[in-house]
């Protein structure tokens, strides 16, 4: 039977919470599209009209 590593001490609530401090979800920064005024991610092609930087990149 193989022996697996086991923690020697119980992890305290403080240490556990400090480890999880970077696990929070972030809200995406949505900006209005200058062409169709729908919400889109910054520096991305607009999914509803296909425009980016004033010109059409994809046909939607």
C-alpha positions in Angstrom: 0.0 0.0 0.0 1.4 3.4 -1.0 1.9 6.1 1.6 0.8 9.6 0.6 2.0 12.9 2.0 -0.3 14.1 4.7 -0.3 17.6 6.3 1.5 17.6 9.7 -0.6 20.5 11.1 -4.1 21.8 10.5 -4.3 24.8 8.2 -5.7 27.7 10.2 -8.6 29.8 8.9 -6.3 32.8 8.5 -3.8 30.9 6.3 -6.7 29.3 4.3 -8.3 32.7 3.7 -5.0 34.3 2.8 -4.4 31.6 0.2 -7.9 32.3 -1.2 -7.5 36.1 -1.3 -6.8 36.1 -5.1 -9.7 33.8 -6.0 -12.3 36.6 -6.2 -14.2 37.0 -9.5 -13.8 40.3 -11.4 -16.5 42.1 -13.3 -15.7 42.6 -17.0 -15.2 46.3 -17.9 -17.9 46.7 -20.6 -17.9 49.9 -22.6 -20.5 51.1 -25.2 -19.6 50.4 -28.8 -19.2 53.7 -30.7 -20.9 52.2 -33.8 -24.0 50.4 -32.4 -23.9 51.5 -28.7 -24.2 47.9 -27.4 -21.9 46.8 -24.5 -18.6 45.2 -25.5 -15.2 44.4 -24.0 -12.5 47.0 -24.4 -10.0 46.4 -27.2 -12.2 43.6 -28.7 -14.3 43.5 -31.8 -18.0 44.2 -31.1 -19.9 40.9 -31.2 -23.2 42.6 -32.3 -21.9 44.7 -35.2 -18.4 43.4 -36.0 -16.7 46.8 -35.8 -13.4 47.7 -34.2 -11.5 51.0 -34.3 -14.0 52.5 -36.7 -14.0 49.8 -39.4 -15.8 46.6 -39.9 -13.6 43.5 -39.1 -16.1 40.7 -39.3 -19.5 40.5 -41.0 -22.3 39.8 -38.5 
